CSV table of C-alpha atoms and ligand atoms in Angstrom, one decimal:
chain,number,residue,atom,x,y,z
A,728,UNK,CA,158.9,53.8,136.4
A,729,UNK,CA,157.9,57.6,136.2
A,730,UNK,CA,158.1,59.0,132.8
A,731,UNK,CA,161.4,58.9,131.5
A,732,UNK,CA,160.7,63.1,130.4
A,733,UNK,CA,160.9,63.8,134.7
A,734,UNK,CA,164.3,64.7,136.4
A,735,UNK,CA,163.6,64.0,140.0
A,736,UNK,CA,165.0,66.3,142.7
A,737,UNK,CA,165.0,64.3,145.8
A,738,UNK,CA,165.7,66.6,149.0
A,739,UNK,CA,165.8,65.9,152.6
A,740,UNK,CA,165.3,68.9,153.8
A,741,UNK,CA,163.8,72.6,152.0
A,742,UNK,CA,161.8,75.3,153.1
A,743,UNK,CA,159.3,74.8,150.5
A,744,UNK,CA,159.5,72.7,147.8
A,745,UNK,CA,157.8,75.4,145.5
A,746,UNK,CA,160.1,78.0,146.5
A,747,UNK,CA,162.8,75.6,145.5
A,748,UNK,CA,161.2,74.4,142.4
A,749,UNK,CA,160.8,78.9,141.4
A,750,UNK,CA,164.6,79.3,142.4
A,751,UNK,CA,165.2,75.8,139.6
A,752,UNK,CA,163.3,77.4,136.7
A,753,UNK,CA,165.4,80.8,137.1
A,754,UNK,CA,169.1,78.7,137.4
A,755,UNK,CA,168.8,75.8,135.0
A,756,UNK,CA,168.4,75.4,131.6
A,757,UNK,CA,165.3,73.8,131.9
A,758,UNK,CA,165.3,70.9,129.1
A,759,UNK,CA,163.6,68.5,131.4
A,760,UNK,CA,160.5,68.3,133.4
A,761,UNK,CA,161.2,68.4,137.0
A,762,UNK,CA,159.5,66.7,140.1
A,763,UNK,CA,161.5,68.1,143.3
A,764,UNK,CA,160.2,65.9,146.3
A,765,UNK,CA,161.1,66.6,149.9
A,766,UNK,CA,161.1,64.3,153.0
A,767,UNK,CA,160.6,67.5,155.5
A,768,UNK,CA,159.3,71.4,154.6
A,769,UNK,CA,160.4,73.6,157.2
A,770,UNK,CA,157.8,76.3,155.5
A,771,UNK,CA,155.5,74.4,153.5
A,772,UNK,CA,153.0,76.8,152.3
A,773,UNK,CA,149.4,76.8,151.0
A,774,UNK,CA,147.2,79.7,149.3
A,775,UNK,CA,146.5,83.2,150.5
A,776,UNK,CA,150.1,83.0,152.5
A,777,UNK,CA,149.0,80.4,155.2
A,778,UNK,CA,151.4,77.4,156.7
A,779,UNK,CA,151.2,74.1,155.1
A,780,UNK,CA,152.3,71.2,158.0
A,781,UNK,CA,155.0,68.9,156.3
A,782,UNK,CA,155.8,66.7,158.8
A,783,UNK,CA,158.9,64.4,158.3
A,784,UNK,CA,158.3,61.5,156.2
A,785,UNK,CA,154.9,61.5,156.4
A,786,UNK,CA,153.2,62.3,153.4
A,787,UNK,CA,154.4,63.4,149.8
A,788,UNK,CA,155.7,66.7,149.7
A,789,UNK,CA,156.4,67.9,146.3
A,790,UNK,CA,156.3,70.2,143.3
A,791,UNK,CA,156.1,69.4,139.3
A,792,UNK,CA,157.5,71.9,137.2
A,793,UNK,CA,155.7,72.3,133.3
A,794,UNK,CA,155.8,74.5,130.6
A,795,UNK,CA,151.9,74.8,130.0
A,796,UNK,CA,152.3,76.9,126.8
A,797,UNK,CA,150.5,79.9,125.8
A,798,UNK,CA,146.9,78.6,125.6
A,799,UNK,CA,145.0,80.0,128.8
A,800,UNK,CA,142.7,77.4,128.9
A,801,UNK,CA,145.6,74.7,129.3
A,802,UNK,CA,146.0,76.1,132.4
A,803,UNK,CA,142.6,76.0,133.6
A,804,UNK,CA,142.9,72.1,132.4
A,805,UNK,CA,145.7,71.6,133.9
A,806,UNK,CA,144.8,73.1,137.3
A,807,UNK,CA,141.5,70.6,137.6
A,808,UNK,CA,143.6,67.8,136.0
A,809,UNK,CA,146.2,67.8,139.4
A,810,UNK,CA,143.7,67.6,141.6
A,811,UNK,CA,141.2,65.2,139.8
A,812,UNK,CA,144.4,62.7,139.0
A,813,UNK,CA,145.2,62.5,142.8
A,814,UNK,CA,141.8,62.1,143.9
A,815,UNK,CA,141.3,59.3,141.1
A,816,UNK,CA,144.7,57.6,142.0
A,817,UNK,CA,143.5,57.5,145.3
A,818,UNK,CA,140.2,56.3,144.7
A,819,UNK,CA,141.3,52.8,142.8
A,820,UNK,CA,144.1,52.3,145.4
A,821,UNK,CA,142.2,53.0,148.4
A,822,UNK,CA,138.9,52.6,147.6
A,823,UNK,CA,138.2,55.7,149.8
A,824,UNK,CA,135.0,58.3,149.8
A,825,UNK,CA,137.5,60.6,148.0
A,826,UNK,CA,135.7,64.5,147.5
A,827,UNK,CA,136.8,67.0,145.5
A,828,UNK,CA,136.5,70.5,147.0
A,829,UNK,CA,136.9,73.8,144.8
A,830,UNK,CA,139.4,74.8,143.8
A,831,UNK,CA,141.5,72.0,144.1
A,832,UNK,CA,141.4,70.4,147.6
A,833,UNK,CA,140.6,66.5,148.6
A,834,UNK,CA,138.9,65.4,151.4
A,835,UNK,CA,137.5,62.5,152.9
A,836,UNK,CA,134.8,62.7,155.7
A,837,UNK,CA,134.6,66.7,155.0
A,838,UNK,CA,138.6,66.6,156.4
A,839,UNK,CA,141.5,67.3,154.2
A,840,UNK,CA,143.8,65.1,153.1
A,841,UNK,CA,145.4,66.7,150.1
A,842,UNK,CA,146.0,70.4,149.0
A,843,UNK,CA,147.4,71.9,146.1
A,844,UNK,CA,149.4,74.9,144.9
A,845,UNK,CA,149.8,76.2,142.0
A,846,UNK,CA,152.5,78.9,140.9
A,847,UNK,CA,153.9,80.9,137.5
A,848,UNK,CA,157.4,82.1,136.9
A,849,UNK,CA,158.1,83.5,133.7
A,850,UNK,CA,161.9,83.1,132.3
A,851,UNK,CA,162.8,84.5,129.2
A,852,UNK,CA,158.8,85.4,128.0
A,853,UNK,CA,158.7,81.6,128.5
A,854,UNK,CA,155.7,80.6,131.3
A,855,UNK,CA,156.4,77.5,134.3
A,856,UNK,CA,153.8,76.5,136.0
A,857,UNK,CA,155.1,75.4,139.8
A,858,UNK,CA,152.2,72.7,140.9
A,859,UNK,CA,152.5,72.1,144.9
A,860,UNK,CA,151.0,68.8,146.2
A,861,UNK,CA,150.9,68.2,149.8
A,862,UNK,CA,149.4,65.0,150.4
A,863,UNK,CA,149.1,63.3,153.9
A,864,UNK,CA,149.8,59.5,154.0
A,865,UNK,CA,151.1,58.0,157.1
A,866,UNK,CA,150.7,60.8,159.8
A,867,UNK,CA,148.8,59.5,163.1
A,868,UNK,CA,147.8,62.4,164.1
A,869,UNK,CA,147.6,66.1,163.8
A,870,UNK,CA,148.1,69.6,166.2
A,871,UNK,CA,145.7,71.5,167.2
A,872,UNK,CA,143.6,73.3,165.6
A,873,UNK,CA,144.6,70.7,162.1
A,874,UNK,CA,143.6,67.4,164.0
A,875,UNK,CA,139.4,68.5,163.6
A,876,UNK,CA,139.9,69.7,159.9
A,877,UNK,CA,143.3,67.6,158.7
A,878,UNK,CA,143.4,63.5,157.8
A,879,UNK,CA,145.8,61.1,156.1
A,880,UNK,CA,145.9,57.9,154.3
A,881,UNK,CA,146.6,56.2,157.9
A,882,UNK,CA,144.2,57.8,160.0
A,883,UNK,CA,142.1,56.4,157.4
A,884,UNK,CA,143.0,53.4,156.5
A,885,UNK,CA,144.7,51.8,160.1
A,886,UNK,CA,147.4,50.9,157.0
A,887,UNK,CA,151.2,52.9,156.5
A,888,UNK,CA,151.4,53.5,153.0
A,889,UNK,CA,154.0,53.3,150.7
A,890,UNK,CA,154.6,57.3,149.4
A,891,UNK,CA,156.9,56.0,146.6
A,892,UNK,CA,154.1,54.1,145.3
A,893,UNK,CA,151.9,56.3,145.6
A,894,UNK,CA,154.1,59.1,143.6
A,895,UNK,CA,154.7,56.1,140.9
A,896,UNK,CA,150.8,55.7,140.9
A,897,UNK,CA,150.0,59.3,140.8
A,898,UNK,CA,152.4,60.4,138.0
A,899,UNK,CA,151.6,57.6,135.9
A,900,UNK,CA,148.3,58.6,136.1
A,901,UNK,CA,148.9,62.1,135.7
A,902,UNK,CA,150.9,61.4,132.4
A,903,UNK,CA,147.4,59.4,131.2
A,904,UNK,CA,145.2,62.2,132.0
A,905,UNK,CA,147.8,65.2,130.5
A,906,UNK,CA,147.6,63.3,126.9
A,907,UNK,CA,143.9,64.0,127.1
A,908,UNK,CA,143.5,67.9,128.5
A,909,UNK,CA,139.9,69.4,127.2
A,910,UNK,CA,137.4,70.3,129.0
A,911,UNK,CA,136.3,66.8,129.7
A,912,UNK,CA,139.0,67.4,132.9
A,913,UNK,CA,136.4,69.6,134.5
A,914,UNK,CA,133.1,67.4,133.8
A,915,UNK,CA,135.2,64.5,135.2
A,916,UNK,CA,136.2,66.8,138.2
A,917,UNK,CA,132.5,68.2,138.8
A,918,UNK,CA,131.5,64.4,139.1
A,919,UNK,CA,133.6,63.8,142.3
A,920,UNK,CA,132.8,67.0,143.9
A,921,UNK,CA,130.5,67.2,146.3
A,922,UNK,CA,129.6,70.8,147.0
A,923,UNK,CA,127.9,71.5,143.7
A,924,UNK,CA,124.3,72.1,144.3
A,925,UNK,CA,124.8,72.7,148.3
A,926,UNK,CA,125.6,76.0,150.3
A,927,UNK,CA,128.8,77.3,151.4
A,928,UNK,CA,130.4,80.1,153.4
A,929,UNK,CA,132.6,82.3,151.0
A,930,UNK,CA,134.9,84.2,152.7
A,931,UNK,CA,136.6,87.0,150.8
A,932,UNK,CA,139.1,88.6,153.0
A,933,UNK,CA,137.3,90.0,155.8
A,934,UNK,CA,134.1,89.5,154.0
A,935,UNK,CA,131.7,86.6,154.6
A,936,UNK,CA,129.1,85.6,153.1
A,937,UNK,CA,126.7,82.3,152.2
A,938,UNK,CA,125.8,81.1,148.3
A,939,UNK,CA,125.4,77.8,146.4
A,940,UNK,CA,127.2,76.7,144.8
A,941,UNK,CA,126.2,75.6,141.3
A,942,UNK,CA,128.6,75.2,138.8
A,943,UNK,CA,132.3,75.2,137.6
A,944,UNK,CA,132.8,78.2,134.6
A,945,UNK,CA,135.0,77.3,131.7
A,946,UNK,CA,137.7,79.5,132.6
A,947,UNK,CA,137.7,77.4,135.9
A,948,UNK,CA,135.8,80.0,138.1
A,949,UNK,CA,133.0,78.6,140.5
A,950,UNK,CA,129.5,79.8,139.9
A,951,UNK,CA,127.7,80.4,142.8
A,952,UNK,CA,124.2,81.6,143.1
A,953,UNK,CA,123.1,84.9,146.0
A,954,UNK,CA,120.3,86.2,146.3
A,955,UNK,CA,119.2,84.8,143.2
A,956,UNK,CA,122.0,86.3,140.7
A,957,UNK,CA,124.6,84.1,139.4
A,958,UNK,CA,128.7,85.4,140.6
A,959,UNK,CA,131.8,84.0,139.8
A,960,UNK,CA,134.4,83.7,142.5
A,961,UNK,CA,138.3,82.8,141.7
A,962,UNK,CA,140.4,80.8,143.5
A,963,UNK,CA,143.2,83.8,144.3
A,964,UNK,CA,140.8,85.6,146.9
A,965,UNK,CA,138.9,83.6,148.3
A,966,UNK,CA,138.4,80.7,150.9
A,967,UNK,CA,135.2,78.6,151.4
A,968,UNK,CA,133.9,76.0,153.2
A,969,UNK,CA,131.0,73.4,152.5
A,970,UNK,CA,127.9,73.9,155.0
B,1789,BT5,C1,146.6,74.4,150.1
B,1789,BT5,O1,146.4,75.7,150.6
B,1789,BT5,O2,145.8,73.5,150.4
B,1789,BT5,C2,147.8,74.1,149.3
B,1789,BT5,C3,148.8,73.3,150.1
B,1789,BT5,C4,150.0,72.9,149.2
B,1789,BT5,C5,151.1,72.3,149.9
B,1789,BT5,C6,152.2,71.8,149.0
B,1789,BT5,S1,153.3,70.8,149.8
B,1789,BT5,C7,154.4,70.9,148.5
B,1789,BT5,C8,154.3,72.3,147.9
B,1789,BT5,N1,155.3,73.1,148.6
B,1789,BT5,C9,154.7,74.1,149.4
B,1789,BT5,O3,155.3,74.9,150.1
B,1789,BT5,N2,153.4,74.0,149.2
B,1789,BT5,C10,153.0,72.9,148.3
B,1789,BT5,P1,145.2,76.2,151.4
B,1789,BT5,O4,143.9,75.9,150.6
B,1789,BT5,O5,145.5,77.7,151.6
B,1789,BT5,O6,145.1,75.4,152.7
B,1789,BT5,C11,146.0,75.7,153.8
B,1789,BT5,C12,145.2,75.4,155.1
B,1789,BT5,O7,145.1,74.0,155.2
B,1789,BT5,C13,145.9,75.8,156.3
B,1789,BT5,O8,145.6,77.2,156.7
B,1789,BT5,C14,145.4,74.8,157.4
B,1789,BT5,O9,144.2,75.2,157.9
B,1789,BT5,C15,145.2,73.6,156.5
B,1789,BT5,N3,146.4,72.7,156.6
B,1789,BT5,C16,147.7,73.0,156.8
B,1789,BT5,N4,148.5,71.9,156.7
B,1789,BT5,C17,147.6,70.9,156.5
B,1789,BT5,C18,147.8,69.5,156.2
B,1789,BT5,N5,149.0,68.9,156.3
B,1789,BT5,N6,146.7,68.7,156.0
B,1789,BT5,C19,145.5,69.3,155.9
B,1789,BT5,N7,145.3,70.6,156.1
B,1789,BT5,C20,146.3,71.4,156.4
């Protein structure tokens, strides 16, 4: 069973299962932590205002709501802790080439399976952190221009997957790897990803430009090297992709 501490919110149908999660924290009284979980987004979004494709029923479509605390670097934790708990969950199910792509993207192959969101609302000088995970498990197939960059559990696998399983198996996990947030999380999360020490194409707004990429900061930054000075880029502004 998921923690007892999680009050799911089980919807058929929502725009965006962050959005909804934002309106929760500002109606409720918030005692509980929430997981709301949605079978179909009919505006599931990603970073940087771009569309996130929820198709119905076929992957895990949801948002955990925490109260971080003050400490800033809790949320640095936290943000690498998401995306490293998924990745690992998958890992020991699947046995899959799992990557982990800065800042908190998986992939398999160099093709995305899972992407992640993350939010703040504050209510009452308190802080919620909204965490989005959209993770693909039993599509077949993708649209245009998704099928060359997009794949799922299925595509993967030739196997459907069970997503409640797979929710049980990544919270459980992700209750594991909260009891133990330090900076640990981010050593742990450099040692599945695979772009450190290879170029990339950063693209800041309508700026390109190539790098390598060489290290993950404390304050969750990647450190990239150009023409031969070290820069830190954050995950707000901008978008990159592994030569
Ligand atoms: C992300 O954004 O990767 C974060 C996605 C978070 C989605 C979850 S679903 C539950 C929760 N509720 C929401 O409304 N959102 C969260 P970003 O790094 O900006 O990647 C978006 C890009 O990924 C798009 O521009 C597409 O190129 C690609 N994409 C869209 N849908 C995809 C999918 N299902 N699988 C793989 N790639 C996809």
């Amino acid at each position: 069973m998921i923690n007892s501490n999680y009050k799911i919110i089980q919807l058929d149908e929502v725009d965006s299962t962050n959005e909804y999660a934002k309106k929760l924290v500002l109606q409720e009284d918030n005692q509980y932590k929430y997981i709301v979980i949605a079978d179909h987004q009919t505006s599931g979004k990603g970073r940087l205002g771009r569309r996130w494709e929820s198709r119905r029923g076929m992957g895990l479509w949801m948002s955990l709501i925490l109260k971080p605390g003050e400490q800033q670097e809790k949320m640095v934790w936290i943000n690498f802790a998401v995306s490293l708990t998924v990745c690992e969950a998958l890992k020991e199910l699947t046995g899959l080439p799992l990557e982990l792509k800065w800042p908190n993207d998986i992939l398999i192959h160099g093709k995305k399976i899972c992407g992640i969101l993350l939010e703040t609302v504050n209510k009452n000088k308190e802080l919620f952190l909204i965490v989005g995970i959209g993770l693909n498990i039993n599509q077949q197939d993708f649209p245009k221009p998704l099928d060359s960059t997009a794949t799922s559990l299925f595509i993967e696998t030739q196997t459907v997957w069970d997503r409640a399983a797979l929710l049980q198996r990544i919270m459980s996990k992700f209750d594991e790897n909260s009891l133990n947030l330090n900076s640990e999380i981010i050593t742990r999360w450099k040692s599945l990803s695979g772009m450190l020490g290879h170029r990339i194409t950063v693209m800041k707004g309508d700026y390109t430009f190539e790098a390598m990429a060489i290290d993950i900061a404390k304050d969750g930054a990647l450190v990239v090297e150009r023409n031969g000075k070290a820069e830190k880029l954050y995950a707000g502004d901008v978008h990159i992709s592994v030569n």
